[in-house]
mmCIF file of C-alpha atoms in Angstrom:
data_model
loop_
_atom_site.group_PDB
_atom_site.id
_atom_site.type_symbol
_atom_site.label_atom_id
_atom_site.label_comp_id
_atom_site.label_asym_id
_atom_site.label_seq_id
_atom_site.Cartn_x
_atom_site.Cartn_y
_atom_site.Cartn_z
ATOM 1 C CA MET A 1 112.251 -49.582 149.351
ATOM 2 C CA VAL A 2 114.012 -46.100 150.426
ATOM 3 C CA SER A 3 113.850 -43.102 148.366
ATOM 4 C CA LYS A 4 116.885 -41.817 146.730
ATOM 5 C CA ARG A 5 120.040 -40.601 149.123
ATOM 6 C CA LEU A 6 120.857 -36.223 147.539
ATOM 7 C CA SER A 7 123.440 -36.376 149.542
ATOM 8 C CA ARG A 8 125.593 -35.866 146.698
ATOM 9 C CA LEU A 9 124.560 -34.314 144.530
ATOM 10 C CA GLU A 10 125.155 -30.548 144.273
ATOM 11 C CA GLY A 11 123.394 -28.322 146.951
ATOM 12 C CA HIS A 12 123.146 -31.042 149.158
ATOM 13 C CA ARG A 13 125.721 -33.210 151.772
ATOM 14 C CA ARG A 14 125.854 -36.116 154.052
ATOM 15 C CA LYS A 15 123.785 -36.941 156.924
ATOM 16 C CA PHE A 16 124.704 -38.887 160.142
ATOM 17 C CA MET A 17 121.721 -39.955 162.293
ATOM 18 C CA ALA A 18 122.426 -41.120 165.611
ATOM 19 C CA VAL A 19 119.426 -42.580 167.512
ATOM 20 C CA ILE A 20 119.346 -40.564 171.664
ATOM 21 C CA ASP A 21 118.011 -42.660 174.601
ATOM 22 C CA ASP A 22 117.998 -43.586 178.052
ATOM 23 C CA THR A 23 121.023 -45.713 177.222
ATOM 24 C CA PRO A 24 124.683 -44.742 177.936
ATOM 25 C CA GLU A 25 125.943 -46.343 174.464
ATOM 26 C CA CYS A 26 123.763 -43.902 172.889
ATOM 27 C CA GLN A 27 126.126 -40.852 173.597
ATOM 28 C CA ARG A 28 129.172 -43.071 171.895
ATOM 29 C CA ALA A 29 127.002 -43.059 168.803
ATOM 30 C CA VAL A 30 126.236 -39.481 169.168
ATOM 31 C CA HIS A 31 130.106 -37.957 169.444
ATOM 32 C CA TYR A 32 131.098 -40.695 166.327
ATOM 33 C CA ALA A 33 128.665 -39.645 164.690
ATOM 34 C CA GLY A 34 129.166 -36.163 164.969
ATOM 35 C CA ARG A 35 132.996 -36.538 164.571
ATOM 36 C CA ARG A 36 132.500 -38.683 160.909
ATOM 37 C CA ALA A 37 130.034 -35.134 160.126
ATOM 38 C CA LYS A 38 132.487 -32.671 160.992
ATOM 39 C CA ASN A 39 135.313 -34.134 159.372
ATOM 40 C CA SER A 40 132.911 -35.254 155.425
ATOM 41 C CA ASN A 41 131.015 -31.675 156.124
ATOM 42 C CA GLY A 42 128.132 -33.782 156.836
ATOM 43 C CA GLY A 43 124.864 -33.079 159.154
ATOM 44 C CA LEU A 44 123.962 -34.585 161.959
ATOM 45 C CA VAL A 45 120.871 -35.699 162.607
ATOM 46 C CA LEU A 46 119.933 -36.579 166.677
ATOM 47 C CA VAL A 47 116.571 -39.021 166.622
ATOM 48 C CA TYR A 48 114.283 -39.301 169.900
ATOM 49 C CA VAL A 49 111.660 -41.925 170.399
ATOM 50 C CA ILE A 50 109.246 -40.648 172.768
ATOM 51 C CA PRO A 51 108.063 -44.891 172.542
ATOM 52 C CA GLU A 52 104.405 -45.994 172.574
ATOM 53 C CA GLY A 53 102.549 -45.813 175.109
ATOM 54 C CA ASP A 54 100.161 -45.705 177.616
ATOM 55 C CA PHE A 55 98.518 -42.836 176.743
ATOM 56 C CA GLN A 56 96.002 -44.299 177.701
ATOM 57 C CA GLN A 57 93.997 -42.849 179.834
ATOM 58 C CA TRP A 58 90.902 -40.294 180.716
ATOM 59 C CA LEU A 59 91.551 -37.263 177.453
ATOM 60 C CA GLY A 60 94.027 -34.666 180.339
ATOM 61 C CA VAL A 61 95.846 -37.110 181.206
ATOM 62 C CA GLU A 62 96.735 -38.289 178.360
ATOM 63 C CA GLU A 63 97.109 -35.035 177.377
ATOM 64 C CA ILE A 64 99.907 -33.455 179.835
ATOM 65 C CA MET A 65 101.203 -37.661 179.863
ATOM 66 C CA ARG A 66 102.832 -36.982 176.128
ATOM 67 C CA THR A 67 103.263 -33.716 177.347
ATOM 68 C CA GLU A 68 105.651 -34.523 179.840
ATOM 69 C CA ALA A 69 107.216 -37.042 178.050
ATOM 70 C CA ARG A 70 107.408 -34.756 175.107
ATOM 71 C CA GLU A 71 109.099 -32.451 177.213
ATOM 72 C CA ALA A 72 111.708 -35.010 178.944
ATOM 73 C CA ALA A 73 112.480 -35.783 175.186
ATOM 74 C CA GLU A 74 113.107 -32.335 174.741
ATOM 75 C CA ALA A 75 115.680 -32.325 177.607
ATOM 76 C CA VAL A 76 116.903 -34.954 176.875
ATOM 77 C CA VAL A 77 117.839 -34.221 172.935
ATOM 78 C CA ALA A 78 119.090 -30.379 173.568
ATOM 79 C CA LYS A 79 121.621 -31.865 176.497
ATOM 80 C CA SER A 80 122.830 -34.006 173.545
ATOM 81 C CA ALA A 81 123.101 -31.071 171.359
ATOM 82 C CA GLN A 82 124.612 -29.065 173.246
ATOM 83 C CA LEU A 83 127.490 -31.540 173.981
ATOM 84 C CA VAL A 84 128.431 -32.017 170.288
ATOM 85 C CA ARG A 85 128.258 -27.547 170.123
ATOM 86 C CA GLU A 86 130.683 -27.524 172.884
ATOM 87 C CA THR A 87 132.799 -30.808 171.804
ATOM 88 C CA ILE A 88 132.845 -31.080 167.929
ATOM 89 C CA GLY A 89 131.473 -27.527 167.553
ATOM 90 C CA ILE A 90 128.798 -28.679 164.486
ATOM 91 C CA GLU A 91 125.585 -27.899 165.497
ATOM 92 C CA PRO A 92 122.483 -30.719 165.369
ATOM 93 C CA GLU A 93 119.574 -30.773 163.930
ATOM 94 C CA MET A 94 117.312 -32.360 166.395
ATOM 95 C CA VAL A 95 113.782 -34.843 165.539
ATOM 96 C CA ILE A 96 111.655 -35.897 167.909
ATOM 97 C CA ARG A 97 108.875 -38.494 167.469
ATOM 98 C CA GLU A 98 106.619 -40.430 168.600
ATOM 99 C CA GLY A 99 105.122 -44.156 168.172
ATOM 100 C CA SER A 100 107.953 -48.018 166.951
ATOM 101 C CA ALA A 101 111.531 -47.105 167.369
ATOM 102 C CA ALA A 102 111.861 -48.933 164.155
ATOM 103 C CA GLU A 103 109.100 -46.913 162.628
ATOM 104 C CA GLN A 104 109.892 -43.620 163.019
ATOM 105 C CA ILE A 105 114.161 -44.416 162.342
ATOM 106 C CA ASN A 106 111.927 -45.816 158.837
ATOM 107 C CA ALA A 107 110.337 -41.689 158.062
ATOM 108 C CA VAL A 108 112.799 -39.966 159.335
ATOM 109 C CA ILE A 109 115.477 -41.130 157.423
ATOM 110 C CA GLU A 110 112.701 -41.224 154.155
ATOM 111 C CA GLU A 111 111.816 -37.344 155.128
ATOM 112 C CA ASP A 112 115.384 -36.660 154.682
ATOM 113 C CA ARG A 113 117.243 -37.463 151.746
ATOM 114 C CA ASP A 114 120.352 -36.406 153.232
ATOM 115 C CA ILE A 115 120.989 -39.423 155.533
ATOM 116 C CA ALA A 116 122.981 -41.480 154.556
ATOM 117 C CA ILE A 117 124.154 -43.858 157.909
ATOM 118 C CA LEU A 118 123.167 -44.759 160.775
ATOM 119 C CA VAL A 119 124.917 -44.710 163.807
ATOM 120 C CA LEU A 120 124.339 -46.742 166.692
ATOM 121 C CA ALA A 121 126.255 -48.058 169.311
ATOM 122 C CA ALA A 122 126.209 -51.743 171.115
ATOM 123 C CA SER A 123 126.003 -52.031 175.107
ATOM 124 C CA SER A 124 128.017 -53.833 177.560
ATOM 125 C CA ALA A 125 125.542 -54.756 179.138
ATOM 126 C CA LYS A 126 125.018 -58.334 180.012
ATOM 127 C CA GLU A 127 121.099 -57.782 179.194
ATOM 128 C CA GLY A 128 122.952 -57.119 175.195
ATOM 129 C CA PRO A 129 124.394 -54.737 172.412
ATOM 130 C CA GLY A 130 120.677 -52.780 172.874
ATOM 131 C CA PRO A 131 117.078 -53.321 171.457
ATOM 132 C CA LEU A 132 117.904 -51.139 167.573
ATOM 133 C CA VAL A 133 121.207 -52.996 167.459
ATOM 134 C CA SER A 134 120.016 -56.513 168.127
ATOM 135 C CA SER A 135 116.840 -56.499 166.071
ATOM 136 C CA VAL A 136 119.608 -55.637 162.973
ATOM 137 C CA ALA A 137 121.465 -57.817 164.087
ATOM 138 C CA GLY A 138 118.343 -60.319 163.894
ATOM 139 C CA ARG A 139 117.514 -58.588 160.591
ATOM 140 C CA GLY A 140 114.054 -57.778 162.532
ATOM 141 C CA ALA A 141 114.276 -53.858 161.416
ATOM 142 C CA ALA A 142 116.377 -53.792 159.241
ATOM 143 C CA PHE A 143 117.420 -49.760 157.389
ATOM 144 C CA PRO A 144 117.425 -48.960 153.886
ATOM 145 C CA ILE A 145 120.854 -46.800 154.565
ATOM 146 C CA PRO A 146 123.784 -48.459 155.574
ATOM 147 C CA VAL A 147 124.470 -48.725 159.302
ATOM 148 C CA THR A 148 127.681 -48.240 160.776
ATOM 149 C CA VAL A 149 127.323 -50.142 164.669
ATOM 150 C CA LEU A 150 130.201 -49.411 167.321
ATOM 151 C CA PRO A 151 131.529 -51.693 169.162
ATOM 152 C CA ASP A 152 131.314 -51.523 173.659
ATOM 153 C CA THR A 153 135.376 -52.255 173.069
ATOM 154 C CA LEU A 154 136.829 -49.455 171.305
ATOM 155 C CA THR A 155 137.776 -46.258 173.321
ATOM 156 C CA ASP A 156 136.751 -42.382 172.494
ATOM 157 C CA GLU A 157 140.603 -41.530 171.388
ATOM 158 C CA GLU A 158 139.591 -44.983 169.060
ATOM 159 C CA LEU A 159 136.872 -44.082 167.970
ATOM 160 C CA ASP A 160 138.131 -40.672 167.441
ATOM 161 C CA ALA A 161 140.314 -42.157 165.351
ATOM 162 C CA LEU A 162 138.443 -43.632 163.442
ATOM 163 C CA ALA A 163 136.243 -41.133 162.063
#
């Protein structure tokens, strides 16, 4: 069960969340979520989850690996945030976590009670629509807020028109 959403109360605003990862479709989700946020006077939260990892090395090596993974995540999120600033004109919030993607996404939703919609984009790859979209469709990871899944067939212009 998720805590009551606060986005409709005075002093709060509805936030859209997009997950940043290394898939090409994630930028479509970021763009759409950013447009929806701007058009509804809301906010945008960009979440990057460093996968549970192979950090089971000697202590020194483990710390170096964690630091490198964190630095790489920060660079990827910063690049997406800069693109949002330049193309949409809003300032996104950035969150970086480590662990299971579904668990960490749920944790961010629970902690920030203004987050009201999770935006994902389906992949056109032959392997399937992507791990998060597949888990939502297969109920492997049910999220406690509405999830918008963008089909891979929409053009950028069509996404802008829908946002």
